[in-house]
């Protein structure tokens, strides 16, 4: 598992660095966001292109991992994390630095606790897979519907379910990846790192809906 966590840490660090770079550079801000009277009023076409490329890359990563060279696989993983940093920058513009830092700390603690539980428990967590997959599809569909409904009650329920689903996925993926991590194959480490990276990021984002304080 050391390789999995190493790649995951690289990915998270790269996402954070890119997000910070975007929000700290006036030229990058104007490239990815639309301004009116000196204020950000929306995202640019380039931002949407990056978002689409991000989704395409994550869907292509697992099928391609066995067909491409190891450097190419590592490049795909890090490229995805860098693209995620661009889209993640919107949260740095929306929420205060203090609330992001505190939510990140809580997410890290929760992730550590869930990973430790998955490592030490004698319970087989594979039975959770079907429930978690159905729940994940459910919150994706509900989130799409709520884009049109704009219901605060639905938003709250979706956020609660999102925290529970990704907490469960963190524990499930950690236990599932332990055997793969022990093989020592770097390709397995990259696949595992992507799974845990996505669990961590999504757990953080759903917690941020509760704990984040919007900028004035």
PDB file of C-alpha atoms in Angstrom:
ATOM      1  CA  UNK A   1       0.000   0.000   0.000  1.00  0.00           C
ATOM      2  CA  UNK A   2       2.985   2.324   0.357  1.00  0.00           C
ATOM      3  CA  UNK A   3       3.071   2.883  -3.405  1.00  0.00           C
ATOM      4  CA  UNK A   4      -0.663   3.593  -3.483  1.00  0.00           C
ATOM      5  CA  UNK A   5      -0.421   6.233  -0.767  1.00  0.00           C
ATOM      6  CA  UNK A   6       2.711   7.733  -2.305  1.00  0.00           C
ATOM      7  CA  UNK A   7       1.025   8.289  -5.677  1.00  0.00           C
ATOM      8  CA  UNK A   8      -2.141   9.502  -3.974  1.00  0.00           C
ATOM      9  CA  UNK A   9      -0.109  12.061  -1.986  1.00  0.00           C
ATOM     10  CA  UNK A  10       1.634  13.238  -5.176  1.00  0.00           C
ATOM     11  CA  UNK A  11      -1.743  13.615  -6.874  1.00  0.00           C
ATOM     12  CA  UNK A  12      -3.342  15.558  -4.034  1.00  0.00           C
ATOM     13  CA  UNK A  13      -0.303  17.828  -3.737  1.00  0.00           C
ATOM     14  CA  UNK A  14      -0.333  18.512  -7.484  1.00  0.00           C
ATOM     15  CA  UNK A  15      -4.056  19.318  -7.420  1.00  0.00           C
ATOM     16  CA  UNK A  16      -3.539  21.745  -4.557  1.00  0.00           C
ATOM     17  CA  UNK A  17      -0.546  23.426  -6.199  1.00  0.00           C
ATOM     18  CA  UNK A  18      -2.343  23.885  -9.527  1.00  0.00           C
ATOM     19  CA  UNK A  19      -5.485  25.227  -7.824  1.00  0.00           C
ATOM     20  CA  UNK A  20      -3.373  27.702  -5.838  1.00  0.00           C
ATOM     21  CA  UNK A  21      -1.448  28.721  -8.969  1.00  0.00           C
ATOM     22  CA  UNK A  22      -4.670  29.421 -10.876  1.00  0.00           C
ATOM     23  CA  UNK A  23      -6.130  31.587  -8.108  1.00  0.00           C
ATOM     24  CA  UNK A  24      -2.827  33.404  -7.535  1.00  0.00           C
ATOM     25  CA  UNK A  25      -2.147  34.343 -11.158  1.00  0.00           C
ATOM     26  CA  UNK A  26      -4.219  37.161 -12.698  1.00  0.00           C
ATOM     27  CA  UNK A  27      -3.510  35.851 -16.202  1.00  0.00           C
ATOM     28  CA  UNK A  28      -4.644  32.306 -15.328  1.00  0.00           C
ATOM     29  CA  UNK A  29      -7.719  33.650 -13.556  1.00  0.00           C
ATOM     30  CA  UNK A  30      -8.715  35.572 -16.657  1.00  0.00           C
ATOM     31  CA  UNK A  31      -8.053  32.509 -18.813  1.00  0.00           C
ATOM     32  CA  UNK A  32     -10.365  30.246 -16.809  1.00  0.00           C
ATOM     33  CA  UNK A  33     -12.940  32.712 -15.450  1.00  0.00           C
ATOM     34  CA  UNK A  34     -15.109  35.510 -16.816  1.00  0.00           C
ATOM     35  CA  UNK A  35     -14.826  38.913 -15.177  1.00  0.00           C
ATOM     36  CA  UNK A  36     -17.210  41.835 -14.930  1.00  0.00           C
ATOM     37  CA  UNK A  37     -16.280  45.023 -13.071  1.00  0.00           C
ATOM     38  CA  UNK A  38     -13.283  43.245 -11.597  1.00  0.00           C
ATOM     39  CA  UNK A  39     -15.356  40.381 -10.148  1.00  0.00           C
ATOM     40  CA  UNK A  40     -15.555  36.739 -11.207  1.00  0.00           C
ATOM     41  CA  UNK A  41     -19.022  36.176 -12.684  1.00  0.00           C
ATOM     42  CA  UNK A  42     -18.610  32.738 -14.229  1.00  0.00           C
ATOM     43  CA  UNK A  43     -16.265  30.244 -15.821  1.00  0.00           C
ATOM     44  CA  UNK A  44     -14.801  30.588 -19.308  1.00  0.00           C
ATOM     45  CA  UNK A  45     -15.015  28.247 -22.267  1.00  0.00           C
ATOM     46  CA  UNK A  46     -11.468  27.087 -21.516  1.00  0.00           C
ATOM     47  CA  UNK A  47     -12.591  26.024 -18.030  1.00  0.00           C
ATOM     48  CA  UNK A  48     -15.315  23.844 -19.575  1.00  0.00           C
ATOM     49  CA  UNK A  49     -12.800  22.316 -21.981  1.00  0.00           C
ATOM     50  CA  UNK A  50     -10.557  21.412 -19.048  1.00  0.00           C
ATOM     51  CA  UNK A  51     -13.532  19.923 -17.194  1.00  0.00           C
ATOM     52  CA  UNK A  52     -14.486  17.750 -20.173  1.00  0.00           C
ATOM     53  CA  UNK A  53     -10.862  16.646 -20.621  1.00  0.00           C
ATOM     54  CA  UNK A  54     -10.726  15.774 -16.927  1.00  0.00           C
ATOM     55  CA  UNK A  55     -13.799  13.526 -17.197  1.00  0.00           C
ATOM     56  CA  UNK A  56     -12.509  11.893 -20.386  1.00  0.00           C
ATOM     57  CA  UNK A  57      -9.113  11.174 -18.854  1.00  0.00           C
ATOM     58  CA  UNK A  58     -10.481   9.510 -15.720  1.00  0.00           C
ATOM     59  CA  UNK A  59     -12.752   7.262 -17.806  1.00  0.00           C
ATOM     60  CA  UNK A  60      -9.859   6.298 -20.113  1.00  0.00           C
ATOM     61  CA  UNK A  61      -7.308   5.730 -17.357  1.00  0.00           C
ATOM     62  CA  UNK A  62      -8.320   2.281 -16.065  1.00  0.00           C
ATOM     63  CA  UNK A  63      -8.947   0.679 -19.504  1.00  0.00           C
ATOM     64  CA  UNK A  64      -5.647   2.094 -20.800  1.00  0.00           C
ATOM     65  CA  UNK A  65      -3.473   1.266 -17.796  1.00  0.00           C
ATOM     66  CA  UNK A  66      -2.470  -2.193 -19.075  1.00  0.00           C
ATOM     67  CA  UNK A  67      -1.870  -1.070 -22.670  1.00  0.00           C
ATOM     68  CA  UNK A  68       0.355   1.962 -22.191  1.00  0.00           C
ATOM     69  CA  UNK A  69       3.863   2.215 -20.787  1.00  0.00           C
ATOM     70  CA  UNK A  70       4.347   2.861 -17.089  1.00  0.00           C
ATOM     71  CA  UNK A  71       5.616   6.441 -17.667  1.00  0.00           C
ATOM     72  CA  UNK A  72       2.552   7.122 -19.829  1.00  0.00           C
ATOM     73  CA  UNK A  73       0.256   5.703 -17.132  1.00  0.00           C
ATOM     74  CA  UNK A  74       1.930   7.877 -14.504  1.00  0.00           C
ATOM     75  CA  UNK A  75       1.603  10.863 -16.825  1.00  0.00           C
ATOM     76  CA  UNK A  76      -2.113  10.188 -17.281  1.00  0.00           C
ATOM     77  CA  UNK A  77      -2.619  10.026 -13.518  1.00  0.00           C
ATOM     78  CA  UNK A  78      -0.682  13.210 -12.819  1.00  0.00           C
ATOM     79  CA  UNK A  79      -2.305  14.921 -15.802  1.00  0.00           C
ATOM     80  CA  UNK A  80      -5.730  14.128 -14.389  1.00  0.00           C
ATOM     81  CA  UNK A  81      -4.702  15.514 -10.997  1.00  0.00           C
ATOM     82  CA  UNK A  82      -3.414  18.704 -12.648  1.00  0.00           C
ATOM     83  CA  UNK A  83      -6.664  19.182 -14.589  1.00  0.00           C
ATOM     84  CA  UNK A  84      -8.561  18.602 -11.349  1.00  0.00           C
ATOM     85  CA  UNK A  85      -6.537  21.414  -9.826  1.00  0.00           C
ATOM     86  CA  UNK A  86      -7.899  23.815 -12.441  1.00  0.00           C
ATOM     87  CA  UNK A  87     -11.530  22.866 -11.764  1.00  0.00           C
ATOM     88  CA  UNK A  88     -10.851  22.723  -8.021  1.00  0.00           C
ATOM     89  CA  UNK A  89      -9.749  26.361  -8.091  1.00  0.00           C
ATOM     90  CA  UNK A  90     -13.409  27.416  -8.159  1.00  0.00           C
ATOM     91  CA  UNK A  91     -13.722  26.271  -4.536  1.00  0.00           C
ATOM     92  CA  UNK A  92     -10.749  28.401  -3.493  1.00  0.00           C
ATOM     93  CA  UNK A  93     -12.554  31.386  -4.985  1.00  0.00           C
ATOM     94  CA  UNK A  94     -15.882  30.482  -3.358  1.00  0.00           C
ATOM     95  CA  UNK A  95     -14.912  29.529   0.203  1.00  0.00           C
ATOM     96  CA  UNK A  96     -12.647  31.159   2.777  1.00  0.00           C
ATOM     97  CA  UNK A  97      -9.136  29.812   3.221  1.00  0.00           C
ATOM     98  CA  UNK A  98      -9.788  29.065   6.896  1.00  0.00           C
ATOM     99  CA  UNK A  99     -12.870  26.944   6.206  1.00  0.00           C
ATOM    100  CA  UNK A 100     -11.081  25.070   3.410  1.00  0.00           C
ATOM    101  CA  UNK A 101      -8.132  24.355   5.708  1.00  0.00           C
ATOM    102  CA  UNK A 102     -10.349  23.140   8.563  1.00  0.00           C
ATOM    103  CA  UNK A 103     -12.405  20.950   6.215  1.00  0.00           C
ATOM    104  CA  UNK A 104      -9.214  19.523   4.738  1.00  0.00           C
ATOM    105  CA  UNK A 105      -7.979  18.690   8.240  1.00  0.00           C
ATOM    106  CA  UNK A 106     -11.260  16.970   9.134  1.00  0.00           C
ATOM    107  CA  UNK A 107     -11.262  15.061   5.842  1.00  0.00           C
ATOM    108  CA  UNK A 108      -7.707  13.900   6.466  1.00  0.00           C
ATOM    109  CA  UNK A 109      -8.621  12.691   9.949  1.00  0.00           C
ATOM    110  CA  UNK A 110     -11.714  10.889   8.690  1.00  0.00           C
ATOM    111  CA  UNK A 111      -9.772   9.316   5.822  1.00  0.00           C
ATOM    112  CA  UNK A 112      -7.078   8.086   8.198  1.00  0.00           C
ATOM    113  CA  UNK A 113      -9.653   6.644  10.606  1.00  0.00           C
ATOM    114  CA  UNK A 114     -11.589   4.888   7.842  1.00  0.00           C
ATOM    115  CA  UNK A 115      -8.400   3.490   6.308  1.00  0.00           C
ATOM    116  CA  UNK A 116      -7.241   2.245   9.700  1.00  0.00           C
ATOM    117  CA  UNK A 117     -10.604   0.572  10.304  1.00  0.00           C
ATOM    118  CA  UNK A 118     -10.469  -1.114   6.895  1.00  0.00           C
ATOM    119  CA  UNK A 119      -6.956  -2.347   7.620  1.00  0.00           C
ATOM    120  CA  UNK A 120      -7.648  -3.712  11.104  1.00  0.00           C
ATOM    121  CA  UNK A 121     -11.201  -5.027  10.824  1.00  0.00           C
ATOM    122  CA  UNK A 122     -11.775  -8.740  10.279  1.00  0.00           C
ATOM    123  CA  UNK A 123     -15.075  -7.973   8.558  1.00  0.00           C
ATOM    124  CA  UNK A 124     -15.223  -8.479   4.806  1.00  0.00           C
ATOM    125  CA  UNK A 125     -16.363  -5.161   3.329  1.00  0.00           C
ATOM    126  CA  UNK A 126     -16.868  -6.498  -0.198  1.00  0.00           C
ATOM    127  CA  UNK A 127     -20.583  -6.883   0.509  1.00  0.00           C
ATOM    128  CA  UNK A 128     -20.843  -3.087   0.610  1.00  0.00           C
ATOM    129  CA  UNK A 129     -19.923  -2.737  -3.055  1.00  0.00           C
ATOM    130  CA  UNK A 130     -23.397  -3.080  -4.585  1.00  0.00           C
ATOM    131  CA  UNK A 131     -24.948  -0.710  -2.047  1.00  0.00           C
ATOM    132  CA  UNK A 132     -22.196   1.871  -2.535  1.00  0.00           C
ATOM    133  CA  UNK A 133     -22.381   1.727  -6.344  1.00  0.00           C
ATOM    134  CA  UNK A 134     -26.164   2.151  -6.311  1.00  0.00           C
ATOM    135  CA  UNK A 135     -25.804   5.018  -3.841  1.00  0.00           C
ATOM    136  CA  UNK A 136     -23.132   6.679  -5.983  1.00  0.00           C
ATOM    137  CA  UNK A 137     -25.299   6.516  -9.092  1.00  0.00           C
ATOM    138  CA  UNK A 138     -28.196   7.841  -7.036  1.00  0.00           C
ATOM    139  CA  UNK A 139     -26.379  10.940  -5.798  1.00  0.00           C
ATOM    140  CA  UNK A 140     -25.063  11.670  -9.313  1.00  0.00           C
ATOM    141  CA  UNK A 141     -28.570  11.534 -10.782  1.00  0.00           C
ATOM    142  CA  UNK A 142     -30.042  13.487  -7.863  1.00  0.00           C
ATOM    143  CA  UNK A 143     -27.364  16.172  -8.237  1.00  0.00           C
ATOM    144  CA  UNK A 144     -28.167  16.547 -11.942  1.00  0.00           C
ATOM    145  CA  UNK A 145     -31.901  16.856 -11.224  1.00  0.00           C
ATOM    146  CA  UNK A 146     -31.239  19.381  -8.456  1.00  0.00           C
ATOM    147  CA  UNK A 147     -29.331  21.598 -10.885  1.00  0.00           C
ATOM    148  CA  UNK A 148     -32.777  22.436 -12.267  1.00  0.00           C
ATOM    149  CA  UNK A 149     -34.824  22.233  -9.054  1.00  0.00           C
ATOM    150  CA  UNK A 150     -32.331  24.216  -6.929  1.00  0.00           C
ATOM    151  CA  UNK A 151     -33.830  22.768  -3.748  1.00  0.00           C
ATOM    152  CA  UNK A 152     -31.865  23.501  -0.567  1.00  0.00           C
ATOM    153  CA  UNK A 153     -33.514  20.532   1.176  1.00  0.00           C
ATOM    154  CA  UNK A 154     -32.472  18.213  -1.649  1.00  0.00           C
ATOM    155  CA  UNK A 155     -28.985  19.715  -1.557  1.00  0.00           C
ATOM    156  CA  UNK A 156     -28.724  18.905   2.158  1.00  0.00           C
ATOM    157  CA  UNK A 157     -29.893  15.301   1.673  1.00  0.00           C
ATOM    158  CA  UNK A 158     -27.547  14.785  -1.286  1.00  0.00           C
ATOM    159  CA  UNK A 159     -24.635  16.143   0.746  1.00  0.00           C
ATOM    160  CA  UNK A 160     -25.401  13.842   3.693  1.00  0.00           C
ATOM    161  CA  UNK A 161     -25.631  10.842   1.378  1.00  0.00           C
ATOM    162  CA  UNK A 162     -22.433  11.905  -0.384  1.00  0.00           C
ATOM    163  CA  UNK A 163     -20.467  11.963   2.872  1.00  0.00           C
ATOM    164  CA  UNK A 164     -21.768   8.501   3.827  1.00  0.00           C
ATOM    165  CA  UNK A 165     -21.169   7.010   0.368  1.00  0.00           C
ATOM    166  CA  UNK A 166     -17.593   8.240   0.074  1.00  0.00           C
ATOM    167  CA  UNK A 167     -16.803   7.317   3.666  1.00  0.00           C
ATOM    168  CA  UNK A 168     -17.957   3.799   2.805  1.00  0.00           C
ATOM    169  CA  UNK A 169     -15.992   3.797  -0.455  1.00  0.00           C
ATOM    170  CA  UNK A 170     -12.846   4.868   1.390  1.00  0.00           C
ATOM    171  CA  UNK A 171     -13.076   1.882   3.724  1.00  0.00           C
ATOM    172  CA  UNK A 172     -14.107  -0.516   0.949  1.00  0.00           C
ATOM    173  CA  UNK A 173     -11.391   0.607  -1.489  1.00  0.00           C
ATOM    174  CA  UNK A 174      -8.696   0.509   1.198  1.00  0.00           C
ATOM    175  CA  UNK A 175      -9.495  -3.098   2.083  1.00  0.00           C
ATOM    176  CA  UNK A 176      -9.826  -4.069  -1.591  1.00  0.00           C
ATOM    177  CA  UNK A 177      -6.496  -2.500  -2.493  1.00  0.00           C
ATOM    178  CA  UNK A 178      -4.458  -4.033   0.302  1.00  0.00           C
ATOM    179  CA  UNK A 179      -3.900  -7.245  -1.659  1.00  0.00           C
ATOM    180  CA  UNK A 180      -3.078  -5.330  -4.829  1.00  0.00           C
ATOM    181  CA  UNK A 181      -0.714  -3.073  -2.937  1.00  0.00           C
ATOM    182  CA  UNK A 182       1.195  -6.060  -1.647  1.00  0.00           C
ATOM    183  CA  UNK A 183       2.023  -7.198  -5.193  1.00  0.00           C
ATOM    184  CA  UNK A 184       4.355  -4.231  -5.538  1.00  0.00           C
ATOM    185  CA  UNK A 185       3.341  -3.578  -9.142  1.00  0.00           C
ATOM    186  CA  UNK A 186       3.436   0.131  -9.917  1.00  0.00           C
ATOM    187  CA  UNK A 187       0.455  -0.117 -12.266  1.00  0.00           C
ATOM    188  CA  UNK A 188      -1.685  -1.501  -9.456  1.00  0.00           C
ATOM    189  CA  UNK A 189      -0.418   1.308  -7.238  1.00  0.00           C
ATOM    190  CA  UNK A 190      -1.539   3.903  -9.800  1.00  0.00           C
ATOM    191  CA  UNK A 191      -5.018   2.390 -10.116  1.00  0.00           C
ATOM    192  CA  UNK A 192      -5.327   2.234  -6.341  1.00  0.00           C
ATOM    193  CA  UNK A 193      -4.052   5.784  -5.955  1.00  0.00           C
ATOM    194  CA  UNK A 194      -6.697   7.067  -8.368  1.00  0.00           C
ATOM    195  CA  UNK A 195      -9.467   5.271  -6.460  1.00  0.00           C
ATOM    196  CA  UNK A 196      -8.395   6.662  -3.084  1.00  0.00           C
ATOM    197  CA  UNK A 197      -7.681  10.094  -4.588  1.00  0.00           C
ATOM    198  CA  UNK A 198     -11.273  10.260  -5.864  1.00  0.00           C
ATOM    199  CA  UNK A 199     -12.614   9.042  -2.508  1.00  0.00           C
ATOM    200  CA  UNK A 200     -10.646  11.718  -0.634  1.00  0.00           C
ATOM    201  CA  UNK A 201     -11.511  14.574  -2.990  1.00  0.00           C
ATOM    202  CA  UNK A 202     -15.222  13.776  -3.060  1.00  0.00           C
ATOM    203  CA  UNK A 203     -15.414  13.263   0.696  1.00  0.00           C
ATOM    204  CA  UNK A 204     -13.745  16.663   1.099  1.00  0.00           C
ATOM    205  CA  UNK A 205     -16.126  18.375  -1.329  1.00  0.00           C
ATOM    206  CA  UNK A 206     -19.255  16.989   0.326  1.00  0.00           C
ATOM    207  CA  UNK A 207     -17.965  17.960   3.782  1.00  0.00           C
ATOM    208  CA  UNK A 208     -17.154  21.422   2.423  1.00  0.00           C
ATOM    209  CA  UNK A 209     -20.850  21.911   1.661  1.00  0.00           C
ATOM    210  CA  UNK A 210     -21.492  21.694   5.413  1.00  0.00           C
ATOM    211  CA  UNK A 211     -18.347  23.273   6.820  1.00  0.00           C
ATOM    212  CA  UNK A 212     -17.342  25.787   4.156  1.00  0.00           C
ATOM    213  CA  UNK A 213     -17.866  29.502   4.724  1.00  0.00           C
ATOM    214  CA  UNK A 214     -18.455  31.486   1.562  1.00  0.00           C
ATOM    215  CA  UNK A 215     -16.398  34.567   0.844  1.00  0.00           C
ATOM    216  CA  UNK A 216     -18.179  37.878   1.233  1.00  0.00           C
TER     217      UNK A 216
END
